[in-house]
mmCIF file of C-alpha atoms in Angstrom:
data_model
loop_
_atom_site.group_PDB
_atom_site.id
_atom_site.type_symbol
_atom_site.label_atom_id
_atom_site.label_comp_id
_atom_site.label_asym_id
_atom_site.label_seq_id
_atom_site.Cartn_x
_atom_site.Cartn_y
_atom_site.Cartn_z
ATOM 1 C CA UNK A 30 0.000 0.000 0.000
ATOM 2 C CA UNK A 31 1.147 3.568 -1.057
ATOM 3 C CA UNK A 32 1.107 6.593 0.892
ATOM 4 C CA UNK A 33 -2.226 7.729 1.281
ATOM 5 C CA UNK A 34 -4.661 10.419 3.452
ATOM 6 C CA UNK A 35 -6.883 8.811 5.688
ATOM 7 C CA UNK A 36 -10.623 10.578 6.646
ATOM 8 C CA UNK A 37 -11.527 7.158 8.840
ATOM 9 C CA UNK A 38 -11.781 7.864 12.622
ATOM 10 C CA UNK A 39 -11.454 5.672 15.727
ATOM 11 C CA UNK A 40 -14.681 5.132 18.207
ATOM 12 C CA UNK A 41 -14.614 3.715 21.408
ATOM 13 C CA UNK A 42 -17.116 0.554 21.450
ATOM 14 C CA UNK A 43 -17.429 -2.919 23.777
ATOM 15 C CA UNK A 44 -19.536 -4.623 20.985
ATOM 16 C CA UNK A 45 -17.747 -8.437 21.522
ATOM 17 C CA UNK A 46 -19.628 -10.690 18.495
ATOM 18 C CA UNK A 47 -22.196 -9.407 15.291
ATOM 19 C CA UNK A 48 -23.223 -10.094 12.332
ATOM 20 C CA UNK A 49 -22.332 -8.186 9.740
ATOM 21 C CA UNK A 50 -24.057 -6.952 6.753
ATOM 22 C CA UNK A 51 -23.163 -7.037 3.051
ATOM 23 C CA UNK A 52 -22.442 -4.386 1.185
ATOM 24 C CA UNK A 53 -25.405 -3.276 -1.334
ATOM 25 C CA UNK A 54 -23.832 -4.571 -4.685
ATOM 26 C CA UNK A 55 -24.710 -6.633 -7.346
ATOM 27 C CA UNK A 56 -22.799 -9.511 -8.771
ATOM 28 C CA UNK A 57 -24.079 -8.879 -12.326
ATOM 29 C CA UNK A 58 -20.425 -9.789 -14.194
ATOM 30 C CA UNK A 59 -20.182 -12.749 -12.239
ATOM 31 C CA UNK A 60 -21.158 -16.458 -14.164
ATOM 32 C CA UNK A 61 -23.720 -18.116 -12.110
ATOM 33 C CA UNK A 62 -21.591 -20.816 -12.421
ATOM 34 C CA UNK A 63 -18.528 -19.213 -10.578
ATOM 35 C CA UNK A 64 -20.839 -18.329 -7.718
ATOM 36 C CA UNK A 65 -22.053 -22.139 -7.699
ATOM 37 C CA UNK A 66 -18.507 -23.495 -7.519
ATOM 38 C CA UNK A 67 -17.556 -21.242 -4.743
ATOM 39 C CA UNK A 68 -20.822 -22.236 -2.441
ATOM 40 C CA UNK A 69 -20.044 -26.231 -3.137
ATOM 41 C CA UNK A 70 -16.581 -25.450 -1.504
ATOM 42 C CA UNK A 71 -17.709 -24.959 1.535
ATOM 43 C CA UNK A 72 -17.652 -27.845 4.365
ATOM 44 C CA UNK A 73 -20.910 -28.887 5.422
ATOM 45 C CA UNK A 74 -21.013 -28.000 8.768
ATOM 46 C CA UNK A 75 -20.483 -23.779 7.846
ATOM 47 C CA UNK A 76 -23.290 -24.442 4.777
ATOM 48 C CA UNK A 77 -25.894 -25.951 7.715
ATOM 49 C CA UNK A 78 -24.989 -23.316 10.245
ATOM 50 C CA UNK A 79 -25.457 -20.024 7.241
ATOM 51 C CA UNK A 80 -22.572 -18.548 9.347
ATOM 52 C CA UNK A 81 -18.777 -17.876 8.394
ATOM 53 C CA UNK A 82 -17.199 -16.930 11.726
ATOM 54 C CA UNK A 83 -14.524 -14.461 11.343
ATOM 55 C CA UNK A 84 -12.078 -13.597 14.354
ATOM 56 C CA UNK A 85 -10.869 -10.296 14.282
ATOM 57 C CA UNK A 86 -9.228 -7.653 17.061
ATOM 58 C CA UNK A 87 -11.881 -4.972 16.473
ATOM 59 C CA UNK A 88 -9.125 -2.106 17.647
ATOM 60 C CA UNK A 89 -7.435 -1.254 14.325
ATOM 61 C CA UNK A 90 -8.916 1.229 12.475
ATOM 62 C CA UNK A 91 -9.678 1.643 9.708
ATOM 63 C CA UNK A 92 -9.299 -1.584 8.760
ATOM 64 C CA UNK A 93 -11.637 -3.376 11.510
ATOM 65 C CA UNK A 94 -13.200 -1.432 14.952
ATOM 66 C CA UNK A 95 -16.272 -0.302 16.325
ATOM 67 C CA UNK A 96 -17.350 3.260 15.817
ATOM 68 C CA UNK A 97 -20.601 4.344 17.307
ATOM 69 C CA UNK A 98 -21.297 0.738 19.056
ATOM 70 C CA UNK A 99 -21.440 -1.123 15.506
ATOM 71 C CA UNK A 100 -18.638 -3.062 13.633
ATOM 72 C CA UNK A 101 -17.418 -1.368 11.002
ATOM 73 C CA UNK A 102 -13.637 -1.351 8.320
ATOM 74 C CA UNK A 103 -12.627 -2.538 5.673
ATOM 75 C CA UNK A 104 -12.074 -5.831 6.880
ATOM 76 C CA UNK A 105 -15.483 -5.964 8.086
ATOM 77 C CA UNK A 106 -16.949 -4.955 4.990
ATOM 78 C CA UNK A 107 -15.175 -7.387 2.849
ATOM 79 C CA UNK A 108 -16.096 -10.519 5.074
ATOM 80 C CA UNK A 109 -19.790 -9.817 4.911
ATOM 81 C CA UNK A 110 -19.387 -9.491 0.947
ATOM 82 C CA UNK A 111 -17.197 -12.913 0.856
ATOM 83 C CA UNK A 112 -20.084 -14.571 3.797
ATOM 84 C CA UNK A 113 -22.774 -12.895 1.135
ATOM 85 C CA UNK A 114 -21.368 -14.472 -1.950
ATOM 86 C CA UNK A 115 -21.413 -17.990 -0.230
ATOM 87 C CA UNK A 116 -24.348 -17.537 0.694
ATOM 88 C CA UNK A 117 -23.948 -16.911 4.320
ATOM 89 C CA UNK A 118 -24.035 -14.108 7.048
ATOM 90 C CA UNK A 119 -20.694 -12.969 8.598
ATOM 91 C CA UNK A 120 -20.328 -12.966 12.362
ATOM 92 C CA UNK A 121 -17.415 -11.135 13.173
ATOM 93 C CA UNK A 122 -16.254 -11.944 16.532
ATOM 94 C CA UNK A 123 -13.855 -9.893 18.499
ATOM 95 C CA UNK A 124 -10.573 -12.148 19.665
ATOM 96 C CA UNK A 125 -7.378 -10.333 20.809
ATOM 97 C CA UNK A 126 -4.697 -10.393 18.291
ATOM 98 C CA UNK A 127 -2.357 -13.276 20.008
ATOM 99 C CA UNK A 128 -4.712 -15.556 20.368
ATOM 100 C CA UNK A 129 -6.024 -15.105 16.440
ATOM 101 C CA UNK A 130 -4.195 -17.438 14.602
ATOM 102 C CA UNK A 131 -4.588 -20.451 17.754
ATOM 103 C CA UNK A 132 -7.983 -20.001 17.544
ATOM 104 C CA UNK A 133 -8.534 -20.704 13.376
ATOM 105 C CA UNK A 134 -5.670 -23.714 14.013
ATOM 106 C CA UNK A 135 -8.212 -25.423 15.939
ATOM 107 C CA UNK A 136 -11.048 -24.386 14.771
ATOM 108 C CA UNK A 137 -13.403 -22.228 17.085
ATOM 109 C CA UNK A 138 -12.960 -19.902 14.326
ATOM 110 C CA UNK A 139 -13.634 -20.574 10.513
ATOM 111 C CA UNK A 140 -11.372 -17.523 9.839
ATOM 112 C CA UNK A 141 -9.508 -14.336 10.908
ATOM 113 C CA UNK A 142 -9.079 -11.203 9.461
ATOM 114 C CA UNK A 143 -7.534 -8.509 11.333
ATOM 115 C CA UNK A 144 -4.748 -6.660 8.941
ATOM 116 C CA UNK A 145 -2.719 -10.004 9.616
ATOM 117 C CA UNK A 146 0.371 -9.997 7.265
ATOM 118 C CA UNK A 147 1.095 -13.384 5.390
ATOM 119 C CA UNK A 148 4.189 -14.398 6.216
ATOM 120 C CA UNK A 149 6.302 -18.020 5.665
ATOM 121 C CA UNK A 150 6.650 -18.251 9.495
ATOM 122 C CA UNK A 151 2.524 -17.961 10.012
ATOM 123 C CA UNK A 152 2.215 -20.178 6.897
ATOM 124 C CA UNK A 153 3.322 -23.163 9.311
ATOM 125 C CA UNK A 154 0.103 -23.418 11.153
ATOM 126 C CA UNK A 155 -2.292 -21.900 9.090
ATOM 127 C CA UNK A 156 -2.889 -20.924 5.333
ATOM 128 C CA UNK A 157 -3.476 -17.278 4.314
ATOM 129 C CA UNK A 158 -5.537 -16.197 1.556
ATOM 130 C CA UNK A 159 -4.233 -12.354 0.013
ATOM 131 C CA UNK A 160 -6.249 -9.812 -0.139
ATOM 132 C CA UNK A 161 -4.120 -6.529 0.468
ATOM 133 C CA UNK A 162 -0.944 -5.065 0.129
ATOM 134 C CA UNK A 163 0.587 -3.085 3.000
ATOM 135 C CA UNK A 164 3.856 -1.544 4.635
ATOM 136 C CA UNK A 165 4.562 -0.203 7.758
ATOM 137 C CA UNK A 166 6.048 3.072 9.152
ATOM 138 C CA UNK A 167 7.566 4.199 12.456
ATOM 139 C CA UNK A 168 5.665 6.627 15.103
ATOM 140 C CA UNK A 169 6.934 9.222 16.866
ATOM 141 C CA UNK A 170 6.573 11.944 18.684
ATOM 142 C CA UNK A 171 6.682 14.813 16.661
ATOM 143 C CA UNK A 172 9.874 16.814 16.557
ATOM 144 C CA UNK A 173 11.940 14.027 17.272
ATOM 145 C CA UNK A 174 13.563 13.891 13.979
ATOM 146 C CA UNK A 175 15.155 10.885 12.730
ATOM 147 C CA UNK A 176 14.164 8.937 9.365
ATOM 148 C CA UNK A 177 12.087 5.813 9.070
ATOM 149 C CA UNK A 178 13.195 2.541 11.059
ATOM 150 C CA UNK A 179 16.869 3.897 11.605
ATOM 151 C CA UNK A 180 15.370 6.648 13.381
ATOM 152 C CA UNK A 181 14.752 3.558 16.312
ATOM 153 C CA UNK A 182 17.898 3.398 17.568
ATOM 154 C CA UNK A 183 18.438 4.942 21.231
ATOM 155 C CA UNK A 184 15.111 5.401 21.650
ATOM 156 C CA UNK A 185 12.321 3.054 23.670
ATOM 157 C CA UNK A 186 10.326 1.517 21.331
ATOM 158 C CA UNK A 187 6.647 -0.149 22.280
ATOM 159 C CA UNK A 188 5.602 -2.988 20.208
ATOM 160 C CA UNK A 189 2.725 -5.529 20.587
ATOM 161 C CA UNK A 190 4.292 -9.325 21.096
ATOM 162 C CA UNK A 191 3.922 -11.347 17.845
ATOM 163 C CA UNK A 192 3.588 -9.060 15.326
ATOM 164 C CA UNK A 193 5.589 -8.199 12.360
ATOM 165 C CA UNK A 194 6.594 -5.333 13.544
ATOM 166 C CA UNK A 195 8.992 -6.929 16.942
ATOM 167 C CA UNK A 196 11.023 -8.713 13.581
ATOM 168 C CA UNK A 197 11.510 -5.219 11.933
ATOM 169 C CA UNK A 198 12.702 -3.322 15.017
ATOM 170 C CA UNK A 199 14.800 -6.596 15.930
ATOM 171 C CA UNK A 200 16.404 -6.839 12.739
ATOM 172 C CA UNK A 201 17.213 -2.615 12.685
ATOM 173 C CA UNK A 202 18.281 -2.718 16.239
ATOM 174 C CA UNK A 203 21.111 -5.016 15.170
ATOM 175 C CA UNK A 204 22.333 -2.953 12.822
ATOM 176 C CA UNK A 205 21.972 0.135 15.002
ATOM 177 C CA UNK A 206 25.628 1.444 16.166
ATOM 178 C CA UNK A 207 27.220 0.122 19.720
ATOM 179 C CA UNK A 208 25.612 2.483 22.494
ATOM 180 C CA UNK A 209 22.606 3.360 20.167
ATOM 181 C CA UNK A 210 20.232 0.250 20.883
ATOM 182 C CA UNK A 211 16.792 0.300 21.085
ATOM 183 C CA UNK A 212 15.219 -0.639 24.124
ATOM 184 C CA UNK A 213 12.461 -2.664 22.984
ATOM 185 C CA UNK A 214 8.802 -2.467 25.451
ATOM 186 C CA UNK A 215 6.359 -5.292 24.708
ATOM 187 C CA UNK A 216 2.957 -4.050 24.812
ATOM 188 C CA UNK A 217 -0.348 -6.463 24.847
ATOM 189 C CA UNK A 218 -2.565 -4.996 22.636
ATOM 190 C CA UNK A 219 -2.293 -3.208 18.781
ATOM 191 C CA UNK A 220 -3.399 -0.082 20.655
ATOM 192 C CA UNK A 221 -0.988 -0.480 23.718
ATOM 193 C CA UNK A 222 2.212 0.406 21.573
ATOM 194 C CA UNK A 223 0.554 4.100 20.695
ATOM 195 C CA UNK A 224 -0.866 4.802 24.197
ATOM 196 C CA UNK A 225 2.513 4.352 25.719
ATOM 197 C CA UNK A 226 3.928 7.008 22.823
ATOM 198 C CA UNK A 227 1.517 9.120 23.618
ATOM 199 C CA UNK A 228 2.193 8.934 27.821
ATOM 200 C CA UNK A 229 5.496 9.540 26.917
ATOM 201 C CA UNK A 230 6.506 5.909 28.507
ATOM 202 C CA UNK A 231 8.105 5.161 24.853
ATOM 203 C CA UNK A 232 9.825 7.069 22.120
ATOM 204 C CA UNK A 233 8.826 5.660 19.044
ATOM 205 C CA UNK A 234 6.595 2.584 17.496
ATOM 206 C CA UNK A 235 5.907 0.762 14.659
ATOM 207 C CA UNK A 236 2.348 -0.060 12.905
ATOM 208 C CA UNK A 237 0.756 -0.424 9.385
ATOM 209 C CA UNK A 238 0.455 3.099 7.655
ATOM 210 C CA UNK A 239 -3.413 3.329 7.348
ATOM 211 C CA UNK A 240 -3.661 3.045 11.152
ATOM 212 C CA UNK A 241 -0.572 5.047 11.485
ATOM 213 C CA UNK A 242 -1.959 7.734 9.285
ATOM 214 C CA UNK A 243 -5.460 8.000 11.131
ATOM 215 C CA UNK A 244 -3.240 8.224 14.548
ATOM 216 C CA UNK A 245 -0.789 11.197 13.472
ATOM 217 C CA UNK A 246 -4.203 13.012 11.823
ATOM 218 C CA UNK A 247 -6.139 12.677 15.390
ATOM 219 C CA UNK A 248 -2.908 12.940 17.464
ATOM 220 C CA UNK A 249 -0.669 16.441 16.657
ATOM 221 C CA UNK A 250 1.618 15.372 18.737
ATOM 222 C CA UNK A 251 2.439 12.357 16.804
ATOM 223 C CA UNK A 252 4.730 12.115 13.409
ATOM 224 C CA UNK A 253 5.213 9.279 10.186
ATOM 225 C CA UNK A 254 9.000 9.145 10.288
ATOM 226 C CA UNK A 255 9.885 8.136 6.452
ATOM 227 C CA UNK A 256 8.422 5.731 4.104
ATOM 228 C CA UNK A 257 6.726 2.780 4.267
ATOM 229 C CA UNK A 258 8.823 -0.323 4.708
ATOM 230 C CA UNK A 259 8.632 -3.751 3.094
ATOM 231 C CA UNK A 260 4.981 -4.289 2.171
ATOM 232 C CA UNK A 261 4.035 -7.455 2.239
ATOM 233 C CA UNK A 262 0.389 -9.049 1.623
ATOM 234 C CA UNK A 263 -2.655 -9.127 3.841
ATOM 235 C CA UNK A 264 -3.991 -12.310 4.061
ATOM 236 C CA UNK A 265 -7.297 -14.460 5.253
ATOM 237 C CA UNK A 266 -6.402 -16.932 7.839
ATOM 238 C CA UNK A 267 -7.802 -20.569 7.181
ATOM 239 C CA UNK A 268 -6.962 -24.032 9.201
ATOM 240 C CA UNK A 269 -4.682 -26.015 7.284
ATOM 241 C CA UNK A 270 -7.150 -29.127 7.510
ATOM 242 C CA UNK A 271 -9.925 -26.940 5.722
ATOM 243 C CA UNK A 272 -8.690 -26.495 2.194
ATOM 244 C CA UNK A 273 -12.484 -26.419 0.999
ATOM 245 C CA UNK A 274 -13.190 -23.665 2.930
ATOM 246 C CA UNK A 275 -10.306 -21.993 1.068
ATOM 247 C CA UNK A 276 -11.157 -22.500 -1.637
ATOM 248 C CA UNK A 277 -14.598 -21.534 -0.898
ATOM 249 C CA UNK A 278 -13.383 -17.861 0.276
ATOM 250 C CA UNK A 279 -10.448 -17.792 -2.656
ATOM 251 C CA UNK A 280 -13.283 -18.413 -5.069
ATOM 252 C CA UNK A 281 -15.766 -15.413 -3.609
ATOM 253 C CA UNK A 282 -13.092 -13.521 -3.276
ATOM 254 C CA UNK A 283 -12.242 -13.344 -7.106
ATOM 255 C CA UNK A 284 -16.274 -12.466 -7.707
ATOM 256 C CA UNK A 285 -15.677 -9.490 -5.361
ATOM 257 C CA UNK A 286 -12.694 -8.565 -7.563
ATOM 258 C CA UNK A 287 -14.897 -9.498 -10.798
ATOM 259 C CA UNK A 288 -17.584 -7.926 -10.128
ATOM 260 C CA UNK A 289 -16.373 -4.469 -8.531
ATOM 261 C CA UNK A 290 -17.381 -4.774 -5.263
ATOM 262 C CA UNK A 291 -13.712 -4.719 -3.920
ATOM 263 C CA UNK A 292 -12.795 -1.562 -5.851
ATOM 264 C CA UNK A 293 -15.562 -0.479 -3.881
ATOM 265 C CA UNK A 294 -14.418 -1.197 -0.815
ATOM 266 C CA UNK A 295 -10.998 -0.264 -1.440
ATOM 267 C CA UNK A 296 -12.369 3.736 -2.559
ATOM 268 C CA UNK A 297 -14.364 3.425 0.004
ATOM 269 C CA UNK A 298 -11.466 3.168 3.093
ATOM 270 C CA UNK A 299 -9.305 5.021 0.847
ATOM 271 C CA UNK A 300 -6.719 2.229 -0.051
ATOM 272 C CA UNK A 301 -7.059 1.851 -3.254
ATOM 273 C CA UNK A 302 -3.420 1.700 -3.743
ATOM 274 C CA UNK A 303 -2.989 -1.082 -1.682
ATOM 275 C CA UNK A 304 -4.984 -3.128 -4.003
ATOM 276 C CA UNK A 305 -3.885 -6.788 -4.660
ATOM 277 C CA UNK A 306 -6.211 -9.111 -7.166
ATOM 278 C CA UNK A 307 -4.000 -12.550 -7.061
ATOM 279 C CA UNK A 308 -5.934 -13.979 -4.367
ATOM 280 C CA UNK A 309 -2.729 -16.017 -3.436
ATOM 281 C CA UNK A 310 -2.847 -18.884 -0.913
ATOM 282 C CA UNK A 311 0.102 -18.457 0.931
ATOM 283 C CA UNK A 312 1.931 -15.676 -1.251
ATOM 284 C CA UNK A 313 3.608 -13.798 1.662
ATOM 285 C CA UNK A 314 7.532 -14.326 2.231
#
């Protein structure tokens, strides 16, 4: 994903489960065949139940969070268009990011999708379907000065456990100069990392630029230091065991692309840069 303005805002909200509705489209360009194929994918159980549950950690806006008490992002949006074209309702129920991926692996979720970067390391318990393409930039405090992820070193950096973003500052903060390393602050939650830059309890932290971009516009105090770095793909997160179900979501997926709805979607959030129409299982590095 390119550099882009963001005009999505962050609500506060405690809605826990819901399910979400599609967005008002028609599949007109689609073959009723495609759309036949990608509804005989799907395991029994989720075609008896009419329900594709989705885990996501509603708290990353603008790509999934709860504004106003209802559900709402991209992410969101999309999985009620893929439920839609399988001809099932999406129930999108908040899980906190670490225990995501555990939670699809053994299946008290059908999916998750929660801006969760498809990488070869994740592809070892669970397969990713890609959807997006995004980088991330460092957050400071403004005036701080410094460029990008070399602008870490000597400074306390907060960063939530298991995320991409603890290999990026890892990997800088070896490079960074005797005397100049990072102290690195684990925080527990996507937001946690920001609140502790904004307390002044950290220096500096890393997340994906269209949350990044919302923060700095609602936050003066906080700064984008330098460009995006090493976009990778967003991907859907399926259990390994439930290749039908992949191919279920892979297939609705490329209707969405088909038939416009995800250029929608993407104009919509403002990401239309960050489009990406493969639809790879497992493309991330």
């Amino acid at each position: 994903m390119r550099i882009t303005i963001w005009a999505a805002a962050v609500a506060a909200g405690l809605l826990l489960t819901g399910c979400a509705a599609a967005p008002d489209t028609a599949g007109g360009s689609v073959a009723a065949g495609a759309r036949t194929a990608a509804r005989a994918s799907l395991p029994d159980d989720i075609r008896r139940a009419g329900v594709l549950v989705v885990g996501s950690d509603l708290s990353f806006a603008p790509m999934e969070f709860v504004k106003d008490g209802k559900q709402t992002g991209f992410d969101v949006e999309l999985a009620a268009a893929i439920a839609s074209r399988l001809g099932l309702k999406a129930e999108v129920r908040q899980t906190p990011w670490p225990e995501l991926l555990g939670k699809v692996e053994a299946g008290d979720l059908d999916a998750a999708m929660a801006s969760i970067t498809d990488k070869a390391e994740r592809q070892k318990s669970v397969d990713f379907v890609d959807y997006l393409n995004v980088g991330s930039v460092v957050v400071t405090r403004g005036g701080q000065g410094g460029d990008g992820i070399e602008a870490l070193c000597g400074r306390r950096v907060a960063l939530p456990a298991g995320t991409l973003y603890v290999d990026l500052a890892e990997a800088q903060n070896k490079r960074c100069p005797a005397g100049e390393k990072m102290t690195i602050i684990a925080v527990p939650t996507l937001t946690g990392s920001k609140e502790m830059v904004l307390a002044g309890k950290a220096d500096a932290y890393l997340d994906d630029f269209p949350p990044a971009a919302v923060s700095v516009r609602e936050n003066p105090s906080l700064a984008i230091s330098g460009r995006q770095i090493e976009a990778a793909p967003y991907g859907i997160a399926i259990a390994k065991d439930r290749s039908g179900l992949r191919q279920a979501v892979q297939l609705a997926l490329y209707e969405l692309f088909d038939d416009g709805t995800y250029d929608k979607l993407l104009d919509k959030w403002q990401i239309s840069e960050g489009s990406l129409k493969t639809g790879a299982i497992n493309g991330g590095a």
